[in-house]
Amino acid sequence: MSLLPEEIKKDFPLLARTVRGGRPLVYLDSGATAQKPTAVLEAERAFYERHNAAPHRGAHLLAEEATEAYESARATVASFIGGTPGEIVFTKNTTEALNLVAYAMSNAATAGPEAERFRVGPGDEILVSEMEHHANLVPWQQLCRRTGATLRWFGLTDDGRLDLDDLDALLNERTRLVALTHQSNVLGTVPPIERIAERARRVGALLVLDAAQSVPHQPVDVSRLGADFLAFSGHKMLGPTGIGVLWGRRELLEAMPPFLTGGSMIEVVRMEESTFAPPPQRFEAGVPMTAQAVGLAAACDYLTGIGMDRVHAHEEALVAYTLERLGEIPGVRVVGPLTTESRGGAVSFTVDDIHPHDVGQVLDELGVAVRVGHHCAWPICRRYGIPATTRATFYLYNTLADVDSLVDGVRKAQEFFGRG
Ligand code: PMP
């Protein structure tokens, strides 16, 4: 059954507000951060009002309740992606989750023999792609700088897909790790992960997926995906900011050295040296983001209640309509796949002779919130020879009428700048 976004909108208090002189808000920037349903806001508030304490510490009732709330949130998030609680590490966001793996790999140099799988050095290769968000590019560049390993990357085809012509040459016996987006935040592209996972497994490389844009928008089942690590952010999936997730296969987490060190992640501490707790605690130094974890679990419950298949199908229909409507406007060029096949709900485009910032400003004056710029994926703009794009991103609360507002706004921008 299809979604009723007008009904869903009622669950999101912010979507009822008006902007720019009383215009209804048309929010097309969920790829940057999603709006929050009342259920999430209330879950966080209830935690602070009734159970707030530092989990895993203290002998009192509140500490016990906070621990129970935090660990139960972990179980909910695990089940949302088909994993087990011991495989869920809470982080600040996707960026921190990816840095965690990159720094753990540097730290593997001085860790015990169990960390062998994570060691990299001169002659080893890390493979990424030209469509990565900076969060899944810069940490690997830095890892290469620290260790002497070499960074390589898949290029892109003219229609915004990964160019896999050189798959076998790029993904070879020297490759220690492949870090790829599971859904591009600019192009919308969903790469053929199965094929890449199969090849990575064959050559013994680890596969890390940046799932910041996939877990919020499509059903993801880590037990079938073939990845070793998956990173995503709560705030892009209706949850709070300040909470993200690193999922890792249990045996890999067991063998992986820590990134941040300090309280909560230790086993025994002496003045000379310390030993570390098993995962996931080994990777959660300090007092964790308990209320945010509770809020994220409420977001998972909300999305599960609606059904991720339906969320995905709804966005697919919105993208199909957007591609069709934008295709009717002369001078508008979509950057990315022009069909909904293997594609998510991010539509980036340029408008001839009008800078994306100007398009964004006209849209904003009409109450339509989009993002403009390079979207933290600068190499994509270089690849397609453009300075920036205007990007609309969709979620379960968007309607076909929202797309019409976008299209009307683009036409108004053309009229305003004399290009229509
Ligand atoms: N990867 C992708 C594909 C993203 O879209 C984003 C957010 N724009 C990130 C990583 C980084 O997410 P965060 O800022 O929540 O760490």
Tab-separated table of C-alpha atoms and ligand atoms in Angstrom:
chain	number	residue	atom	x	y	z
A	1	MET	CA	0.000	0.000	0.000
A	2	SER	CA	1.349	3.430	-0.859
A	3	LEU	CA	2.146	6.096	1.714
A	4	LEU	CA	-0.080	9.017	2.594
A	5	PRO	CA	2.514	11.764	2.998
A	6	GLU	CA	-0.092	14.392	3.903
A	7	GLU	CA	-1.024	12.238	6.907
A	8	ILE	CA	2.608	11.527	7.744
A	9	LYS	CA	3.395	15.252	7.711
A	10	LYS	CA	1.098	15.666	10.710
A	11	ASP	CA	3.589	13.636	12.788
A	12	PHE	CA	6.278	16.267	12.160
A	13	PRO	CA	5.639	19.512	14.095
A	14	LEU	CA	8.234	21.517	12.171
A	15	LEU	CA	6.612	20.775	8.823
A	16	ALA	CA	3.545	22.729	9.944
A	17	ARG	CA	5.423	26.009	10.188
A	18	THR	CA	5.427	28.722	7.587
A	19	VAL	CA	8.443	30.595	6.249
A	20	ARG	CA	9.262	33.731	4.241
A	21	GLY	CA	6.126	35.768	4.821
A	22	GLY	CA	3.671	33.014	5.609
A	23	ARG	CA	4.459	30.520	2.873
A	24	PRO	CA	4.069	26.823	3.684
A	25	LEU	CA	7.449	25.142	4.105
A	26	VAL	CA	8.438	22.722	1.337
A	27	TYR	CA	11.313	20.791	2.859
A	28	LEU	CA	13.494	19.167	0.205
A	29	ASP	CA	16.728	18.912	2.189
A	30	SER	CA	16.330	15.654	4.100
A	31	GLY	CA	19.598	14.411	2.593
A	32	ALA	CA	21.345	17.021	4.756
A	33	THR	CA	19.223	16.281	7.796
A	34	ALA	CA	15.700	14.905	8.206
A	35	GLN	CA	12.888	16.427	10.263
A	36	LYS	CA	11.811	14.680	13.480
A	37	PRO	CA	8.456	13.110	14.305
A	38	THR	CA	6.805	13.769	17.665
A	39	ALA	CA	7.564	10.177	18.703
A	40	VAL	CA	11.319	10.897	18.538
A	41	LEU	CA	11.052	14.262	20.300
A	42	GLU	CA	8.992	12.695	23.056
A	43	ALA	CA	11.256	9.698	23.528
A	44	GLU	CA	14.226	12.000	24.142
A	45	ARG	CA	12.236	14.238	26.436
A	46	ALA	CA	10.855	11.286	28.440
A	47	PHE	CA	14.369	9.955	28.944
A	48	TYR	CA	15.592	13.277	30.331
A	49	GLU	CA	12.462	13.798	32.428
A	50	ARG	CA	12.358	10.366	34.038
A	51	HIS	CA	15.496	8.267	33.596
A	52	ASN	CA	18.494	10.529	33.022
A	53	ALA	CA	21.762	9.138	34.409
A	54	ALA	CA	25.103	7.934	33.058
A	55	PRO	CA	24.687	4.358	31.819
A	56	HIS	CA	27.061	1.559	32.856
A	57	ARG	CA	28.003	3.520	36.000
A	58	GLY	CA	26.564	4.020	39.460
A	59	ALA	CA	24.687	1.681	41.753
A	60	HIS	CA	21.392	3.555	41.757
A	61	LEU	CA	18.051	2.960	40.091
A	62	LEU	CA	18.366	5.753	37.524
A	63	ALA	CA	21.747	4.438	36.347
A	64	GLU	CA	20.141	1.022	35.952
A	65	GLU	CA	17.250	2.480	33.954
A	66	ALA	CA	19.572	4.541	31.767
A	67	THR	CA	21.680	1.455	31.042
A	68	GLU	CA	18.555	-0.496	30.155
A	69	ALA	CA	17.342	2.316	27.860
A	70	TYR	CA	20.731	2.600	26.133
A	71	GLU	CA	21.190	-1.140	25.597
A	72	SER	CA	17.612	-1.570	24.475
A	73	ALA	CA	18.188	1.214	21.906
A	74	ARG	CA	21.209	-0.730	20.676
A	75	ALA	CA	19.040	-3.833	20.213
A	76	THR	CA	16.392	-1.858	18.300
A	77	VAL	CA	18.982	-0.339	15.946
A	78	ALA	CA	20.574	-3.762	15.421
A	79	SER	CA	17.287	-5.333	14.454
A	80	PHE	CA	16.493	-2.401	12.115
A	81	ILE	CA	19.472	-3.381	9.932
A	82	GLY	CA	19.398	-7.153	10.489
A	83	GLY	CA	22.423	-7.219	12.819
A	84	THR	CA	22.988	-8.212	16.451
A	85	PRO	CA	23.422	-5.786	19.390
A	86	GLY	CA	27.093	-6.744	19.861
A	87	GLU	CA	27.806	-5.488	16.363
A	88	ILE	CA	26.431	-1.978	16.945
A	89	VAL	CA	28.871	0.735	18.025
A	90	PHE	CA	27.310	4.102	18.786
A	91	THR	CA	29.297	7.039	17.434
A	92	LYS	CA	28.589	10.729	16.955
A	93	ASN	CA	27.683	10.351	13.272
A	94	THR	CA	28.751	8.697	10.013
A	95	THR	CA	31.899	10.810	9.877
A	96	GLU	CA	33.071	9.582	13.253
A	97	ALA	CA	32.148	5.971	12.427
A	98	LEU	CA	34.313	6.044	9.289
A	99	ASN	CA	37.166	7.769	11.136
A	100	LEU	CA	36.913	5.093	13.815
A	101	VAL	CA	37.793	2.383	11.283
A	102	ALA	CA	40.509	4.504	9.641
A	103	TYR	CA	42.197	5.285	12.976
A	104	ALA	CA	41.806	1.719	14.227
A	105	MET	CA	43.718	0.669	11.103
A	106	SER	CA	46.576	3.062	11.921
A	107	ASN	CA	46.592	1.812	15.494
A	108	ALA	CA	46.832	-1.769	14.232
A	109	ALA	CA	50.527	-1.142	13.550
A	110	THR	CA	51.310	-1.357	17.272
A	111	ALA	CA	48.539	-3.808	18.302
A	112	GLY	CA	48.826	-7.573	18.823
A	113	PRO	CA	48.724	-10.325	16.175
A	114	GLU	CA	44.887	-10.410	16.245
A	115	ALA	CA	44.922	-6.998	14.487
A	116	GLU	CA	46.815	-8.312	11.445
A	117	ARG	CA	43.713	-7.964	9.226
A	118	PHE	CA	43.744	-4.195	9.827
A	119	ARG	CA	47.415	-3.437	9.202
A	120	VAL	CA	48.295	-1.430	6.115
A	121	GLY	CA	51.588	-0.067	4.866
A	122	PRO	CA	53.593	0.740	1.738
A	123	GLY	CA	52.501	-1.445	-1.192
A	124	ASP	CA	48.963	-1.839	0.186
A	125	GLU	CA	46.008	-0.134	-1.477
A	126	ILE	CA	42.781	1.476	-0.242
A	127	LEU	CA	40.069	1.714	-2.891
A	128	VAL	CA	37.350	4.392	-2.918
A	129	SER	CA	35.308	6.062	-5.678
A	130	GLU	CA	35.009	9.478	-7.221
A	131	MET	CA	31.452	9.830	-5.868
A	132	GLU	CA	32.362	9.674	-2.181
A	133	HIS	CA	31.228	12.206	0.370
A	134	HIS	CA	34.311	13.837	1.932
A	135	ALA	CA	33.536	11.800	5.073
A	136	ASN	CA	34.358	8.631	3.127
A	137	LEU	CA	37.344	10.057	1.288
A	138	VAL	CA	39.433	12.302	3.528
A	139	PRO	CA	39.818	9.733	6.388
A	140	TRP	CA	41.243	7.232	3.846
A	141	GLN	CA	43.544	9.849	2.319
A	142	GLN	CA	44.816	10.534	5.822
A	143	LEU	CA	45.200	6.828	6.596
A	144	CYS	CA	47.335	6.509	3.468
A	145	ARG	CA	49.449	9.480	4.573
A	146	ARG	CA	49.973	7.974	8.017
A	147	THR	CA	50.836	4.480	6.794
A	148	GLY	CA	52.369	4.840	3.325
A	149	ALA	CA	49.504	2.911	1.673
A	150	THR	CA	48.204	4.060	-1.737
A	151	LEU	CA	44.729	5.462	-2.438
A	152	ARG	CA	43.016	4.353	-5.653
A	153	TRP	CA	39.484	5.025	-6.905
A	154	PHE	CA	36.727	3.981	-9.287
A	155	GLY	CA	35.843	6.715	-11.775
A	156	LEU	CA	32.312	7.635	-12.867
A	157	THR	CA	30.444	7.147	-16.127
A	158	ASP	CA	28.841	10.091	-17.916
A	159	ASP	CA	25.423	9.044	-16.591
A	160	GLY	CA	26.505	9.089	-12.954
A	161	ARG	CA	27.233	5.421	-12.305
A	162	LEU	CA	30.391	3.803	-10.973
A	163	ASP	CA	32.717	2.917	-13.834
A	164	LEU	CA	33.465	-0.744	-13.153
A	165	ASP	CA	35.348	-1.457	-16.387
A	166	ASP	CA	38.563	-1.674	-14.367
A	167	LEU	CA	37.040	-3.568	-11.444
A	168	ASP	CA	39.489	-6.468	-11.573
A	169	ALA	CA	42.524	-4.226	-12.039
A	170	LEU	CA	41.527	-1.798	-9.288
A	171	LEU	CA	40.346	-4.378	-6.778
A	172	ASN	CA	43.317	-6.732	-6.602
A	173	GLU	CA	45.518	-8.675	-4.180
A	174	ARG	CA	47.103	-5.440	-2.953
A	175	THR	CA	43.707	-3.966	-1.946
A	176	ARG	CA	43.312	-4.092	1.849
A	177	LEU	CA	40.082	-2.130	2.084
A	178	VAL	CA	37.298	-0.854	-0.175
A	179	ALA	CA	35.293	2.128	1.116
A	180	LEU	CA	32.230	2.949	-0.947
A	181	THR	CA	29.033	4.885	-0.712
A	182	HIS	CA	25.902	2.749	-0.555
A	183	GLN	CA	23.867	5.599	-2.061
A	184	SER	CA	25.356	8.819	-3.400
A	185	ASN	CA	24.181	11.992	-1.634
A	186	VAL	CA	24.633	13.983	-4.856
A	187	LEU	CA	23.828	11.677	-7.768
A	188	GLY	CA	21.403	9.364	-5.993
A	189	THR	CA	23.277	6.399	-7.480
A	190	VAL	CA	23.178	3.043	-5.683
A	191	PRO	CA	26.303	1.092	-6.741
A	192	PRO	CA	26.170	-2.688	-7.394
A	193	ILE	CA	27.443	-3.639	-3.958
A	194	GLU	CA	26.950	-7.387	-4.398
A	195	ARG	CA	29.353	-7.548	-7.303
A	196	ILE	CA	31.960	-5.450	-5.516
A	197	ALA	CA	31.509	-7.380	-2.248
A	198	GLU	CA	32.034	-10.648	-4.044
A	199	ARG	CA	35.252	-9.418	-5.648
A	200	ALA	CA	36.470	-7.872	-2.349
A	201	ARG	CA	35.896	-11.174	-0.576
A	202	ARG	CA	37.822	-13.037	-3.285
A	203	VAL	CA	40.933	-10.870	-2.835
A	204	GLY	CA	40.611	-10.667	0.974
A	205	ALA	CA	39.833	-6.915	1.174
A	206	LEU	CA	37.590	-5.418	3.837
A	207	LEU	CA	34.453	-3.658	2.562
A	208	VAL	CA	33.243	-0.518	4.357
A	209	LEU	CA	29.962	1.038	3.227
A	210	ASP	CA	28.993	4.638	3.808
A	211	ALA	CA	25.304	4.044	4.411
A	212	ALA	CA	24.440	7.615	5.484
A	213	GLN	CA	21.980	7.880	2.592
A	214	SER	CA	20.907	4.234	2.285
A	215	VAL	CA	19.843	3.105	5.767
A	216	PRO	CA	17.347	6.019	6.094
A	217	HIS	CA	15.804	5.394	2.684
A	218	GLN	CA	15.876	1.734	1.674
A	219	PRO	CA	15.602	-1.600	3.490
A	220	VAL	CA	19.140	-2.643	4.487
A	221	ASP	CA	19.946	-6.113	5.790
A	222	VAL	CA	23.574	-6.456	6.853
A	223	SER	CA	23.243	-10.224	7.090
A	224	ARG	CA	22.898	-10.352	3.304
A	225	LEU	CA	24.806	-7.289	2.125
A	226	GLY	CA	28.320	-8.761	2.067
A	227	ALA	CA	29.861	-5.706	3.768
A	228	ASP	CA	32.223	-5.839	6.759
A	229	PHE	CA	31.398	-2.396	8.155
A	230	LEU	CA	28.501	0.003	7.671
A	231	ALA	CA	28.302	3.619	8.863
A	232	PHE	CA	25.211	5.827	9.196
A	233	SER	CA	23.832	8.859	11.063
A	234	GLY	CA	20.733	9.132	13.248
A	235	HIS	CA	19.866	12.668	12.167
A	236	LYS	CA	19.307	11.651	8.539
A	237	MET	CA	16.782	8.961	9.528
A	238	LEU	CA	14.379	11.037	11.650
A	239	GLY	CA	16.536	10.656	14.767
A	240	PRO	CA	18.486	13.239	16.792
A	241	THR	CA	21.818	14.773	15.879
A	242	GLY	CA	24.826	13.593	17.862
A	243	ILE	CA	24.244	9.879	17.336
A	244	GLY	CA	25.509	7.627	14.579
A	245	VAL	CA	26.296	3.974	14.141
A	246	LEU	CA	29.185	1.802	13.089
A	247	TRP	CA	28.002	-1.720	12.402
A	248	GLY	CA	30.830	-4.230	12.097
A	249	ARG	CA	30.970	-7.994	11.710
A	250	ARG	CA	31.469	-9.348	15.202
A	251	GLU	CA	34.736	-11.214	14.579
A	252	LEU	CA	36.222	-8.091	13.007
A	253	LEU	CA	35.169	-5.854	15.891
A	254	GLU	CA	36.723	-8.420	18.277
A	255	ALA	CA	40.055	-8.093	16.478
A	256	MET	CA	39.998	-4.331	15.861
A	257	PRO	CA	42.110	-1.962	18.016
A	258	PRO	CA	40.368	1.034	19.603
A	259	PHE	CA	40.197	4.580	18.220
A	260	LEU	CA	39.264	6.848	21.162
A	261	THR	CA	40.534	5.731	24.568
A	262	GLY	CA	39.523	6.626	28.128
A	263	GLY	CA	36.709	5.678	30.499
A	264	SER	CA	34.218	2.876	29.775
A	265	MET	CA	36.319	1.189	27.075
A	266	ILE	CA	38.854	-0.468	29.394
A	267	GLU	CA	39.119	-3.838	31.091
A	268	VAL	CA	42.024	-3.305	33.536
A	269	VAL	CA	44.001	-0.089	34.019
A	270	ARG	CA	47.432	0.128	35.688
A	271	MET	CA	49.851	3.046	35.671
A	272	GLU	CA	52.019	1.348	33.064
A	273	GLU	CA	49.363	0.099	30.670
A	274	SER	CA	45.744	-0.943	30.180
A	275	THR	CA	43.711	-3.662	28.547
A	276	PHE	CA	40.537	-3.014	26.634
A	277	ALA	CA	36.925	-4.160	26.971
A	278	PRO	CA	35.317	-6.363	24.332
A	279	PRO	CA	33.282	-4.676	21.570
A	280	PRO	CA	31.093	-2.689	21.370
A	281	GLN	CA	32.271	-1.026	24.656
A	282	ARG	CA	35.892	-0.964	23.385
A	283	PHE	CA	34.802	1.629	20.838
A	284	GLU	CA	32.598	3.764	23.102
A	285	ALA	CA	34.944	5.777	25.308
A	286	GLY	CA	33.351	8.266	27.722
A	287	VAL	CA	29.741	8.790	28.804
A	288	PRO	CA	27.674	7.907	25.743
A	289	MET	CA	24.871	9.856	24.034
A	290	THR	CA	22.111	8.049	25.852
A	291	ALA	CA	19.109	10.268	25.118
A	292	GLN	CA	20.152	10.432	21.471
A	293	ALA	CA	20.370	6.636	21.282
A	294	VAL	CA	16.871	6.445	22.756
A	295	GLY	CA	15.681	8.981	20.160
A	296	LEU	CA	17.308	6.997	17.360
A	297	ALA	CA	15.568	3.824	18.526
A	298	ALA	CA	12.254	5.703	18.434
A	299	ALA	CA	13.056	6.752	14.864
A	300	CYS	CA	13.765	3.110	13.928
A	301	ASP	CA	10.447	2.077	15.475
A	302	TYR	CA	8.633	4.827	13.584
A	303	LEU	CA	10.182	3.808	10.250
A	304	THR	CA	9.568	0.122	10.939
A	305	GLY	CA	5.924	0.931	11.677
A	306	ILE	CA	5.615	2.481	8.237
A	307	GLY	CA	7.799	-0.079	6.475
A	308	MET	CA	11.087	0.649	4.730
A	309	ASP	CA	9.814	-0.972	1.511
A	310	ARG	CA	7.046	1.608	1.403
A	311	VAL	CA	9.385	4.478	2.230
A	312	HIS	CA	11.630	3.409	-0.625
A	313	ALA	CA	8.768	2.937	-3.098
A	314	HIS	CA	7.363	6.345	-2.182
A	315	GLU	CA	10.695	8.066	-2.809
A	316	GLU	CA	11.096	6.195	-6.070
A	317	ALA	CA	7.751	7.605	-7.249
A	318	LEU	CA	8.811	11.121	-6.192
A	319	VAL	CA	12.123	10.807	-8.047
A	320	ALA	CA	10.409	9.494	-11.203
A	321	TYR	CA	8.046	12.469	-11.135
A	322	THR	CA	10.881	14.934	-10.446
A	323	LEU	CA	12.998	13.595	-13.319
A	324	GLU	CA	9.994	13.834	-15.630
A	325	ARG	CA	9.047	17.389	-14.572
A	326	LEU	CA	12.612	18.756	-14.568
A	327	GLY	CA	13.102	17.110	-17.971
A	328	GLU	CA	10.355	19.384	-19.331
A	329	ILE	CA	12.320	22.555	-18.520
A	330	PRO	CA	14.767	23.695	-21.215
A	331	GLY	CA	18.196	24.476	-19.765
A	332	VAL	CA	17.864	22.134	-16.767
A	333	ARG	CA	20.385	19.297	-16.636
A	334	VAL	CA	20.126	16.505	-14.080
A	335	VAL	CA	23.537	15.375	-12.840
A	336	GLY	CA	23.153	11.662	-12.145
A	337	PRO	CA	21.123	8.732	-13.469
A	338	LEU	CA	18.034	9.738	-15.452
A	339	THR	CA	16.029	6.657	-14.494
A	340	THR	CA	14.961	5.353	-11.098
A	341	GLU	CA	16.849	2.087	-11.556
A	342	SER	CA	19.378	1.567	-8.731
A	343	ARG	CA	18.820	5.123	-7.648
A	344	GLY	CA	17.722	6.838	-4.455
A	345	GLY	CA	15.990	10.094	-3.624
A	346	ALA	CA	18.655	12.720	-4.326
A	347	VAL	CA	18.182	14.753	-7.499
A	348	SER	CA	20.953	17.215	-8.370
A	349	PHE	CA	20.696	19.549	-11.293
A	350	THR	CA	22.126	22.621	-12.944
A	351	VAL	CA	20.228	25.418	-14.689
A	352	ASP	CA	21.970	26.958	-17.702
A	353	ASP	CA	23.483	30.397	-17.010
A	354	ILE	CA	22.161	30.606	-13.439
A	355	HIS	CA	24.434	29.809	-10.513
A	356	PRO	CA	22.999	27.173	-8.134
A	357	HIS	CA	23.206	29.664	-5.262
A	358	ASP	CA	20.866	31.986	-7.169
A	359	VAL	CA	18.474	29.115	-7.918
A	360	GLY	CA	18.561	28.207	-4.219
A	361	GLN	CA	17.814	31.783	-3.185
A	362	VAL	CA	14.783	32.099	-5.449
A	363	LEU	CA	13.498	28.749	-4.177
A	364	ASP	CA	14.046	29.829	-0.578
A	365	GLU	CA	12.030	32.986	-1.118
A	366	LEU	CA	9.189	30.731	-2.278
A	367	GLY	CA	9.479	28.566	0.828
A	368	VAL	CA	11.253	25.671	-0.909
A	369	ALA	CA	14.294	24.469	1.060
A	370	VAL	CA	16.956	22.774	-1.081
A	371	ARG	CA	20.709	22.503	-0.767
A	372	VAL	CA	23.180	24.138	-3.124
A	373	GLY	CA	26.942	23.712	-3.432
A	374	HIS	CA	29.263	20.744	-3.840
A	375	HIS	CA	27.476	18.775	-1.098
A	376	CYS	CA	30.764	17.681	0.505
A	377	ALA	CA	31.562	15.671	-2.616
A	378	TRP	CA	33.763	18.070	-4.498
A	379	PRO	CA	35.341	15.502	-6.851
A	380	ILE	CA	31.888	14.855	-8.388
A	381	CYS	CA	31.618	18.497	-9.475
A	382	ARG	CA	35.138	18.332	-10.914
A	383	ARG	CA	34.266	15.144	-12.791
A	384	TYR	CA	31.271	16.768	-14.463
A	385	GLY	CA	32.906	20.173	-14.966
A	386	ILE	CA	30.423	22.139	-12.868
A	387	PRO	CA	31.027	24.454	-9.905
A	388	ALA	CA	28.082	23.221	-7.868
A	389	THR	CA	24.520	21.869	-8.149
A	390	THR	CA	21.081	22.522	-6.750
A	391	ARG	CA	19.957	19.390	-4.922
A	392	ALA	CA	16.488	18.253	-3.888
A	393	THR	CA	16.281	15.284	-1.533
A	394	PHE	CA	13.104	13.498	-0.526
A	395	TYR	CA	11.694	11.583	2.384
A	396	LEU	CA	8.492	9.908	3.446
A	397	TYR	CA	6.760	13.221	4.227
A	398	ASN	CA	7.225	14.738	0.760
A	399	THR	CA	4.373	14.945	-1.732
A	400	LEU	CA	4.043	15.293	-5.496
A	401	ALA	CA	2.870	18.858	-4.766
A	402	ASP	CA	6.291	19.509	-3.163
A	403	VAL	CA	7.883	18.508	-6.474
A	404	ASP	CA	5.531	20.885	-8.304
A	405	SER	CA	6.658	23.701	-5.992
A	406	LEU	CA	10.269	22.908	-6.837
A	407	VAL	CA	9.597	22.903	-10.561
A	408	ASP	CA	7.586	26.157	-10.388
A	409	GLY	CA	10.437	27.720	-8.433
A	410	VAL	CA	13.037	26.711	-11.007
A	411	ARG	CA	10.894	28.250	-13.755
A	412	LYS	CA	10.539	31.438	-11.674
A	413	ALA	CA	14.329	31.568	-11.263
A	414	GLN	CA	14.694	31.351	-15.043
A	415	GLU	CA	12.142	34.141	-15.519
A	416	PHE	CA	13.810	36.281	-12.857
A	417	PHE	CA	17.251	35.919	-14.437
A	418	GLY	CA	15.817	36.346	-17.944
A	419	ARG	CA	16.613	32.785	-19.053
A	420	GLY	CA	13.104	31.355	-19.359
B	1	PMP	N1	28.169	10.255	3.696
B	1	PMP	C1	27.138	10.696	2.977
B	1	PMP	C2	26.784	9.973	1.710
B	1	PMP	C3	26.405	11.789	3.421
B	1	PMP	O1	25.365	12.238	2.692
B	1	PMP	C4	26.760	12.424	4.625
B	1	PMP	C5	26.006	13.649	5.128
B	1	PMP	N2	25.810	14.629	4.159
B	1	PMP	C6	27.839	11.910	5.350
B	1	PMP	C7	28.524	10.819	4.857
B	1	PMP	C8	28.286	12.516	6.644
B	1	PMP	O2	27.283	12.407	7.591
B	1	PMP	P1	27.447	13.148	8.995
B	1	PMP	O3	27.674	14.581	8.679
B	1	PMP	O4	26.156	12.895	9.685
B	1	PMP	O5	28.618	12.515	9.658
